[in-house]
Amino acid sequence: MPQGRGSAGGQVTVVLWVAVLSLLLAQVAEAATYTVGDTRGWSFNMDSWPRGKRFRAGDVLVFKYNPLVHNVVAVNAAGYNGCSTPRGSRVLTSGKDRVTLARGRNYFICNSVGHCQSGMKMAIVAA
């Protein structure tokens, strides 16, 4: 039986949209949420916390800390290695910050005086 003009094309378009939407939802559903430092929160000597965890782009880190004492700064490698805050760095100060990981290396420091130098910094690689 012949189909009307455009009916097959419309069905293909719907199938493609469903496939694209399914892929997007699957990526969102796979994202994990991690509380940095677990029950201890964002604190000193954080370099070991990421060990043994498998991070992916899109995963969310939750930084919990006392905002009167600490902060979270997303920095580049130079900022991480030198414990400095490069111009344009994102400084978070709520005490309950959520950061979505980008693919590759993600660096975080606390830029309160002496904190980064005392180990309040963390590097995470997200696949």
PDB file of C-alpha atoms in Angstrom, residues 32-56 59-64 72 80 97 99 101 106-108 119-126:
ATOM      1  CA  ALA A  32      28.265  10.344  39.481  1.00  0.00           C
ATOM      2  CA  THR A  33      28.309  12.769  42.401  1.00  0.00           C
ATOM      3  CA  TYR A  34      31.235  12.706  44.823  1.00  0.00           C
ATOM      4  CA  THR A  35      31.564  14.556  48.121  1.00  0.00           C
ATOM      5  CA  VAL A  36      35.175  15.731  48.215  1.00  0.00           C
ATOM      6  CA  GLY A  37      36.933  14.360  51.286  1.00  0.00           C
ATOM      7  CA  ASP A  38      33.944  12.135  52.032  1.00  0.00           C
ATOM      8  CA  THR A  39      32.678  12.850  55.581  1.00  0.00           C
ATOM      9  CA  ARG A  40      35.715  15.020  56.338  1.00  0.00           C
ATOM     10  CA  GLY A  41      34.910  17.456  53.549  1.00  0.00           C
ATOM     11  CA  TRP A  42      37.275  19.774  51.648  1.00  0.00           C
ATOM     12  CA  SER A  43      40.277  20.048  53.944  1.00  0.00           C
ATOM     13  CA  PHE A  44      44.052  19.688  54.150  1.00  0.00           C
ATOM     14  CA  ASN A  45      46.019  16.762  52.672  1.00  0.00           C
ATOM     15  CA  MET A  46      43.512  16.132  49.884  1.00  0.00           C
ATOM     16  CA  ASP A  47      46.009  14.639  47.425  1.00  0.00           C
ATOM     17  CA  SER A  48      45.112  11.060  48.356  1.00  0.00           C
ATOM     18  CA  TRP A  49      41.318  11.433  48.236  1.00  0.00           C
ATOM     19  CA  PRO A  50      40.961  10.905  44.444  1.00  0.00           C
ATOM     20  CA  ARG A  51      43.068   7.712  44.478  1.00  0.00           C
ATOM     21  CA  GLY A  52      41.137   4.627  43.458  1.00  0.00           C
ATOM     22  CA  LYS A  53      38.205   6.599  42.083  1.00  0.00           C
ATOM     23  CA  ARG A  54      37.334   6.648  38.386  1.00  0.00           C
ATOM     24  CA  PHE A  55      36.128  10.085  37.383  1.00  0.00           C
ATOM     25  CA  ARG A  56      34.382  10.894  34.128  1.00  0.00           C
ATOM     26  CA  ASP A  59      30.678  13.850  37.192  1.00  0.00           C
ATOM     27  CA  VAL A  60      29.928  16.351  39.946  1.00  0.00           C
ATOM     28  CA  LEU A  61      32.186  17.166  42.877  1.00  0.00           C
ATOM     29  CA  VAL A  62      30.548  18.582  45.997  1.00  0.00           C
ATOM     30  CA  PHE A  63      32.923  20.652  48.121  1.00  0.00           C
ATOM     31  CA  LYS A  64      31.737  21.009  51.734  1.00  0.00           C
ATOM     32  CA  VAL A  72      37.569  26.432  46.348  1.00  0.00           C
ATOM     33  CA  TYR A  80      47.957  24.206  41.111  1.00  0.00           C
ATOM     34  CA  ASP A  97      29.895  24.165  46.026  1.00  0.00           C
ATOM     35  CA  VAL A  99      31.563  21.552  40.248  1.00  0.00           C
ATOM     36  CA  LEU A 101      34.251  17.886  35.895  1.00  0.00           C
ATOM     37  CA  ASN A 106      40.871  19.426  36.748  1.00  0.00           C
ATOM     38  CA  TYR A 107      42.769  21.351  39.431  1.00  0.00           C
ATOM     39  CA  PHE A 108      41.441  22.833  42.669  1.00  0.00           C
ATOM     40  CA  GLY A 119      48.089  20.508  51.093  1.00  0.00           C
ATOM     41  CA  MET A 120      44.622  21.927  50.526  1.00  0.00           C
ATOM     42  CA  LYS A 121      44.741  21.224  46.816  1.00  0.00           C
ATOM     43  CA  MET A 122      43.633  18.436  44.555  1.00  0.00           C
ATOM     44  CA  ALA A 123      44.136  17.300  40.965  1.00  0.00           C
ATOM     45  CA  ILE A 124      41.598  15.033  39.263  1.00  0.00           C
ATOM     46  CA  VAL A 125      41.720  13.440  35.839  1.00  0.00           C
ATOM     47  CA  ALA A 126      38.317  12.812  34.245  1.00  0.00           C
TER      48      ALA A 126
END
